[in-house]
Coordinates of C-alpha atoms in Angstrom, one line a residue:
M1 CA -1.2 13.7 15.6
E2 CA -3.2 10.5 16.3
V3 CA -5.9 8.7 14.4
T4 CA -8.3 6.2 15.9
L5 CA -9.3 3.1 13.9
L6 CA -12.3 0.9 14.6
S7 CA -13.3 -2.3 12.9
A8 CA -16.9 -1.9 11.6
A9 CA -17.3 -5.7 11.9
A10 CA -16.1 -5.7 15.5
L11 CA -18.6 -2.9 16.3
H12 CA -21.3 -4.8 14.5
N13 CA -20.5 -7.9 16.5
A14 CA -20.5 -6.0 19.8
L15 CA -24.0 -4.7 19.1
L16 CA -25.1 -8.2 18.0
K17 CA -23.9 -9.5 21.4
N18 CA -25.1 -6.6 23.6
D19 CA -27.9 -4.6 21.8
R20 CA -29.7 -6.4 19.0
A21 CA -32.4 -3.7 18.9
A22 CA -29.8 -1.0 18.2
L23 CA -28.3 -3.2 15.5
E24 CA -31.7 -3.7 13.8
V25 CA -32.1 0.1 13.6
L26 CA -28.7 0.5 12.1
Y27 CA -29.5 -2.0 9.3
R28 CA -32.5 0.2 8.2
A29 CA -32.2 2.8 5.5
L30 CA -31.8 5.9 7.7
P31 CA -32.3 9.5 6.6
H32 CA -29.3 11.8 6.3
L33 CA -29.9 15.5 6.8
A34 CA -27.5 17.2 4.4
P35 CA -25.4 16.1 1.5
E36 CA -21.6 15.9 1.9
P37 CA -19.4 17.3 -0.8
P38 CA -18.8 14.5 -3.3
G39 CA -15.3 13.2 -4.2
P40 CA -14.2 12.9 -7.7
H41 CA -15.6 9.4 -8.0
L42 CA -18.8 9.9 -6.0
A43 CA -22.1 11.1 -7.3
P44 CA -23.6 14.3 -5.9
E45 CA -25.9 13.3 -3.1
P46 CA -29.3 14.8 -2.9
P47 CA -30.6 15.9 0.5
G48 CA -32.8 13.3 2.2
R49 CA -30.9 10.3 1.0
R50 CA -31.5 7.1 3.0
L51 CA -28.6 4.7 3.8
P52 CA -28.1 2.1 6.4
V53 CA -25.1 2.0 8.7
F54 CA -24.6 -1.8 8.3
A55 CA -25.5 -3.8 5.2
V56 CA -24.9 -7.3 3.7
T57 CA -25.1 -7.6 -0.1
S58 CA -24.7 -10.9 -1.8
G59 CA -23.0 -12.1 1.4
V60 CA -20.5 -9.2 1.5
F61 CA -20.5 -7.1 4.7
A62 CA -20.2 -3.3 4.4
A63 CA -20.7 -0.5 6.9
R64 CA -20.7 3.3 6.7
C65 CA -21.5 5.8 9.5
D66 CA -21.3 9.5 8.5
R67 CA -22.2 11.1 11.8
A68 CA -22.0 14.6 10.2
T69 CA -25.1 13.9 8.1
L70 CA -26.9 11.0 9.7
D71 CA -30.2 12.0 11.3
A72 CA -29.6 11.2 15.0
E73 CA -33.3 11.5 15.9
A74 CA -34.2 8.8 13.4
C75 CA -31.6 6.5 15.0
G76 CA -33.0 6.8 18.5
G77 CA -30.6 5.3 21.0
A78 CA -28.8 3.2 18.3
L79 CA -26.0 5.7 17.9
G80 CA -25.5 5.8 21.7
A81 CA -25.2 2.0 21.7
L82 CA -22.7 2.3 18.8
D83 CA -20.7 4.8 20.8
E84 CA -20.8 2.5 23.9
A85 CA -19.5 -0.4 21.7
A86 CA -16.7 1.8 20.3
A87 CA -15.7 2.7 23.9
T88 CA -15.1 -0.9 24.8
P89 CA -11.5 -1.2 26.0
G90 CA -9.2 -2.8 23.4
L91 CA -11.6 -2.3 20.5
A92 CA -10.1 0.8 19.1
L93 CA -6.6 1.1 17.7
K94 CA -4.9 4.5 18.3
L95 CA -2.2 5.1 15.7
P96 CA 0.2 8.0 15.8
L97 CA 0.9 9.6 12.5
R98 CA 3.9 11.7 11.5
P99 CA 4.3 14.0 8.4
G100 CA 4.7 11.9 5.3
D101 CA 2.9 8.9 6.7
L102 CA 0.3 7.3 4.4
L103 CA -2.6 5.4 5.9
C104 CA -4.9 3.4 3.6
V105 CA -8.2 2.0 4.9
N106 CA -11.3 0.6 3.4
P107 CA -13.9 2.9 4.9
F108 CA -16.6 0.3 4.5
L109 CA -14.7 -2.0 6.9
V110 CA -12.5 0.2 9.0
W111 CA -13.7 3.6 10.4
A112 CA -11.0 6.2 11.0
S113 CA -11.5 9.3 13.2
R114 CA -11.4 12.6 11.4
V115 CA -8.2 14.5 12.3
P116 CA -7.7 18.2 11.4
G117 CA -5.0 18.6 8.9
L118 CA -5.3 15.1 7.4
S119 CA -6.5 14.6 3.8
A120 CA -8.8 11.8 2.7
L121 CA -8.5 10.8 -0.9
P122 CA -11.1 8.2 -2.3
L123 CA -9.9 5.4 -4.4
V124 CA -12.8 3.5 -6.0
M125 CA -12.1 0.3 -7.8
P126 CA -14.4 -0.9 -10.6
S127 CA -15.8 -3.7 -8.4
S128 CA -16.3 -2.4 -4.9
R129 CA -18.8 -2.2 -2.1
L130 CA -20.2 0.8 -4.1
S131 CA -20.9 -1.3 -7.1
D132 CA -24.3 -2.6 -5.9
G133 CA -26.3 -3.0 -2.8
A134 CA -27.1 -0.6 0.0
F135 CA -24.3 1.9 -0.8
A136 CA -24.5 1.9 -4.6
A137 CA -26.2 5.3 -4.5
L138 CA -22.8 6.8 -3.4
H139 CA -21.1 5.7 -6.7
A140 CA -21.2 8.0 -9.7
A141 CA -23.2 6.6 -12.6
E142 CA -20.8 5.3 -15.2
G143 CA -21.2 6.5 -18.6

């Protein structure tokens, strides 16, 4: 079993260098078509939510690309440009995993391919990229 890891910042910088128009689109609040099932620390997401792929809040970079729910039509060719950047030789890290391996990534900085049979468990810290800014809508209301 193999997982592919991509640095969201490296993808961002590749678009900054090669396709600024696509990068501009991915900074916009883009529509998502269907909600994904929430994790134990994530608020239920209503249909029609709008989130960017890339954001900077108070000087802190964060990125999230949920291809399963992102409205590809609203992105135009920006997702294609993102795919081209991801295909750049040497940009992705392919990591073999064996039973019992544990892989921890910050999904707002490192994007991991989805592999059948692997479980993803969210760990949300009190102060995280979900606390404020463009992705705060993903965090459950504390109360």
